[in-house]
Amino acid sequence: MSETLGDEGTAEWRIKKAPDDVIYGPVTEEVLKEWANSAQVAPQDLVDESDDNWRPASEVEFLEMFWVVQLPGEEAYGPTTIGTLREFIHEKLITEKTVATHVKTNQSLPIAALFAAVEFEKKRASK
């Protein structure tokens, strides 16, 4: 993570990394979302726009941290992003057969099916 500002004053978000409380930012909403989608924002990390209202990253709607998975030999991990799930597959922490559960709808499906649904929605939205 870098601690650089975004475009002319648009940087407003900070992240406080657990467990050591190191603060990164300010960064733009777009950068924070990129961090979340590249497995750099954990569910226990806190984010804020003003240093006086820190809240769990998973409660910030635009980060789209909606998915929980079971990591091998560990408790459930999440909620996290689809991008993080892709990173976990790349790192061989999970497989495409691993079941992900949406925290709001409680819908569960294998990650391969989740990725296919996301790609389908992207194609449909771009038409």
PDB file of N, CA, C and O in Angstrom, residues 41-71:
ATOM      1  N   VAL A  41      -7.308  -5.259   2.021  1.00  0.00           N
ATOM      2  CA  VAL A  41      -8.202  -4.788   3.068  1.00  0.00           C
ATOM      3  C   VAL A  41      -8.863  -6.016   3.689  1.00  0.00           C
ATOM      4  O   VAL A  41      -9.565  -6.754   3.010  1.00  0.00           O
ATOM      5  N   ALA A  42      -8.589  -6.232   4.960  1.00  0.00           N
ATOM      6  CA  ALA A  42      -9.142  -7.379   5.679  1.00  0.00           C
ATOM      7  C   ALA A  42     -10.445  -6.986   6.376  1.00  0.00           C
ATOM      8  O   ALA A  42     -10.669  -5.801   6.661  1.00  0.00           O
ATOM      9  N   PRO A  43     -11.294  -7.957   6.674  1.00  0.00           N
ATOM     10  CA  PRO A  43     -12.564  -7.651   7.328  1.00  0.00           C
ATOM     11  C   PRO A  43     -12.407  -6.918   8.664  1.00  0.00           C
ATOM     12  O   PRO A  43     -13.259  -6.116   9.027  1.00  0.00           O
ATOM     13  N   GLN A  44     -11.335  -7.150   9.380  1.00  0.00           N
ATOM     14  CA  GLN A  44     -11.140  -6.502  10.677  1.00  0.00           C
ATOM     15  C   GLN A  44     -10.482  -5.123  10.572  1.00  0.00           C
ATOM     16  O   GLN A  44     -10.370  -4.421  11.568  1.00  0.00           O
ATOM     17  N   ASP A  45     -10.068  -4.704   9.377  1.00  0.00           N
ATOM     18  CA  ASP A  45      -9.519  -3.364   9.186  1.00  0.00           C
ATOM     19  C   ASP A  45     -10.624  -2.325   9.337  1.00  0.00           C
ATOM     20  O   ASP A  45     -11.788  -2.596   9.024  1.00  0.00           O
ATOM     21  N   LEU A  46     -10.245  -1.147   9.778  1.00  0.00           N
ATOM     22  CA  LEU A  46     -11.193  -0.054   9.949  1.00  0.00           C
ATOM     23  C   LEU A  46     -10.931   1.013   8.904  1.00  0.00           C
ATOM     24  O   LEU A  46      -9.788   1.253   8.521  1.00  0.00           O
ATOM     25  N   VAL A  47     -11.990   1.680   8.445  1.00  0.00           N
ATOM     26  CA  VAL A  47     -11.859   2.778   7.485  1.00  0.00           C
ATOM     27  C   VAL A  47     -12.632   3.982   7.987  1.00  0.00           C
ATOM     28  O   VAL A  47     -13.550   3.859   8.799  1.00  0.00           O
ATOM     29  N   ASP A  48     -12.236   5.144   7.492  1.00  0.00           N
ATOM     30  CA  ASP A  48     -12.877   6.376   7.926  1.00  0.00           C
ATOM     31  C   ASP A  48     -12.582   7.486   6.938  1.00  0.00           C
ATOM     32  O   ASP A  48     -11.598   7.442   6.211  1.00  0.00           O
ATOM     33  N   GLU A  49     -13.422   8.490   6.950  1.00  0.00           N
ATOM     34  CA  GLU A  49     -13.219   9.686   6.130  1.00  0.00           C
ATOM     35  C   GLU A  49     -12.724  10.854   6.965  1.00  0.00           C
ATOM     36  O   GLU A  49     -12.270  11.837   6.414  1.00  0.00           O
ATOM     37  N   SER A  50     -12.816  10.763   8.291  1.00  0.00           N
ATOM     38  CA  SER A  50     -12.519  11.955   9.096  1.00  0.00           C
ATOM     39  C   SER A  50     -11.763  11.687  10.394  1.00  0.00           C
ATOM     40  O   SER A  50     -11.609  12.582  11.198  1.00  0.00           O
ATOM     41  N   ASP A  51     -11.292  10.476  10.614  1.00  0.00           N
ATOM     42  CA  ASP A  51     -10.560  10.093  11.822  1.00  0.00           C
ATOM     43  C   ASP A  51     -11.400  10.087  13.089  1.00  0.00           C
ATOM     44  O   ASP A  51     -10.876   9.929  14.166  1.00  0.00           O
ATOM     45  N   ASP A  52     -12.685  10.271  12.997  1.00  0.00           N
ATOM     46  CA  ASP A  52     -13.488  10.250  14.217  1.00  0.00           C
ATOM     47  C   ASP A  52     -14.671   9.289  14.123  1.00  0.00           C
ATOM     48  O   ASP A  52     -15.500   9.211  15.020  1.00  0.00           O
ATOM     49  N   ASN A  53     -14.742   8.548  13.034  1.00  0.00           N
ATOM     50  CA  ASN A  53     -15.849   7.615  12.862  1.00  0.00           C
ATOM     51  C   ASN A  53     -15.352   6.324  12.216  1.00  0.00           C
ATOM     52  O   ASN A  53     -15.861   5.883  11.198  1.00  0.00           O
ATOM     53  N   TRP A  54     -14.312   5.722  12.788  1.00  0.00           N
ATOM     54  CA  TRP A  54     -13.758   4.488  12.247  1.00  0.00           C
ATOM     55  C   TRP A  54     -14.815   3.386  12.304  1.00  0.00           C
ATOM     56  O   TRP A  54     -15.510   3.240  13.296  1.00  0.00           O
ATOM     57  N   ARG A  55     -14.927   2.632  11.206  1.00  0.00           N
ATOM     58  CA  ARG A  55     -15.873   1.518  11.174  1.00  0.00           C
ATOM     59  C   ARG A  55     -15.258   0.366  10.376  1.00  0.00           C
ATOM     60  O   ARG A  55     -14.366   0.577   9.557  1.00  0.00           O
ATOM     61  N   PRO A  56     -15.741  -0.851  10.597  1.00  0.00           N
ATOM     62  CA  PRO A  56     -15.195  -1.988   9.861  1.00  0.00           C
ATOM     63  C   PRO A  56     -15.313  -1.784   8.350  1.00  0.00           C
ATOM     64  O   PRO A  56     -16.343  -1.307   7.861  1.00  0.00           O
ATOM     65  N   ALA A  57     -14.263  -2.137   7.638  1.00  0.00           N
ATOM     66  CA  ALA A  57     -14.258  -1.979   6.185  1.00  0.00           C
ATOM     67  C   ALA A  57     -15.451  -2.689   5.552  1.00  0.00           C
ATOM     68  O   ALA A  57     -16.024  -2.192   4.580  1.00  0.00           O
ATOM     69  N   SER A  58     -15.846  -3.816   6.107  1.00  0.00           N
ATOM     70  CA  SER A  58     -16.958  -4.578   5.533  1.00  0.00           C
ATOM     71  C   SER A  58     -18.295  -3.848   5.617  1.00  0.00           C
ATOM     72  O   SER A  58     -19.249  -4.210   4.921  1.00  0.00           O
ATOM     73  N   GLU A  59     -18.381  -2.795   6.414  1.00  0.00           N
ATOM     74  CA  GLU A  59     -19.616  -2.011   6.523  1.00  0.00           C
ATOM     75  C   GLU A  59     -19.683  -0.876   5.500  1.00  0.00           C
ATOM     76  O   GLU A  59     -20.701  -0.199   5.399  1.00  0.00           O
ATOM     77  N   VAL A  60     -18.613  -0.668   4.747  1.00  0.00           N
ATOM     78  CA  VAL A  60     -18.585   0.393   3.739  1.00  0.00           C
ATOM     79  C   VAL A  60     -19.083  -0.203   2.424  1.00  0.00           C
ATOM     80  O   VAL A  60     -18.401  -1.011   1.791  1.00  0.00           O
ATOM     81  N   GLU A  61     -20.282   0.185   2.044  1.00  0.00           N
ATOM     82  CA  GLU A  61     -21.001  -0.435   0.925  1.00  0.00           C
ATOM     83  C   GLU A  61     -20.187  -0.465  -0.375  1.00  0.00           C
ATOM     84  O   GLU A  61     -20.153  -1.481  -1.058  1.00  0.00           O
ATOM     85  N   PHE A  62     -19.514   0.627  -0.749  1.00  0.00           N
ATOM     86  CA  PHE A  62     -18.837   0.666  -2.038  1.00  0.00           C
ATOM     87  C   PHE A  62     -17.662  -0.301  -2.131  1.00  0.00           C
ATOM     88  O   PHE A  62     -17.197  -0.614  -3.220  1.00  0.00           O
ATOM     89  N   LEU A  63     -17.168  -0.817  -1.002  1.00  0.00           N
ATOM     90  CA  LEU A  63     -16.076  -1.795  -1.041  1.00  0.00           C
ATOM     91  C   LEU A  63     -16.562  -3.187  -1.455  1.00  0.00           C
ATOM     92  O   LEU A  63     -15.772  -4.036  -1.834  1.00  0.00           O
ATOM     93  N   GLU A  64     -17.870  -3.412  -1.395  1.00  0.00           N
ATOM     94  CA  GLU A  64     -18.485  -4.656  -1.840  1.00  0.00           C
ATOM     95  C   GLU A  64     -17.866  -5.884  -1.171  1.00  0.00           C
ATOM     96  O   GLU A  64     -17.579  -6.893  -1.803  1.00  0.00           O
ATOM     97  N   MET A  65     -17.689  -5.793   0.133  1.00  0.00           N
ATOM     98  CA  MET A  65     -17.172  -6.907   0.926  1.00  0.00           C
ATOM     99  C   MET A  65     -18.376  -7.711   1.428  1.00  0.00           C
ATOM    100  O   MET A  65     -18.845  -7.513   2.541  1.00  0.00           O
ATOM    101  N   PHE A  66     -18.854  -8.626   0.571  1.00  0.00           N
ATOM    102  CA  PHE A  66     -20.102  -9.329   0.829  1.00  0.00           C
ATOM    103  C   PHE A  66     -19.950 -10.836   1.031  1.00  0.00           C
ATOM    104  O   PHE A  66     -20.922 -11.503   1.343  1.00  0.00           O
ATOM    105  N   TRP A  67     -18.762 -11.396   0.805  1.00  0.00           N
ATOM    106  CA  TRP A  67     -18.616 -12.846   0.719  1.00  0.00           C
ATOM    107  C   TRP A  67     -17.791 -13.428   1.859  1.00  0.00           C
ATOM    108  O   TRP A  67     -16.770 -12.888   2.244  1.00  0.00           O
ATOM    109  N   VAL A  68     -18.259 -14.556   2.379  1.00  0.00           N
ATOM    110  CA  VAL A  68     -17.567 -15.284   3.443  1.00  0.00           C
ATOM    111  C   VAL A  68     -17.208 -16.663   2.906  1.00  0.00           C
ATOM    112  O   VAL A  68     -18.030 -17.310   2.250  1.00  0.00           O
ATOM    113  N   VAL A  69     -15.965 -17.111   3.183  1.00  0.00           N
ATOM    114  CA  VAL A  69     -15.514 -18.448   2.788  1.00  0.00           C
ATOM    115  C   VAL A  69     -14.843 -19.135   3.976  1.00  0.00           C
ATOM    116  O   VAL A  69     -14.397 -18.476   4.911  1.00  0.00           O
ATOM    117  N   GLN A  70     -14.771 -20.438   3.886  1.00  0.00           N
ATOM    118  CA  GLN A  70     -14.073 -21.231   4.893  1.00  0.00           C
ATOM    119  C   GLN A  70     -12.667 -21.494   4.375  1.00  0.00           C
ATOM    120  O   GLN A  70     -12.496 -22.090   3.315  1.00  0.00           O
ATOM    121  N   LEU A  71     -11.660 -21.012   5.107  1.00  0.00           N
ATOM    122  CA  LEU A  71     -10.278 -21.297   4.745  1.00  0.00           C
ATOM    123  C   LEU A  71      -9.878 -22.633   5.370  1.00  0.00           C
ATOM    124  O   LEU A  71     -10.362 -22.981   6.450  1.00  0.00           O
TER     125      LEU A  71
END
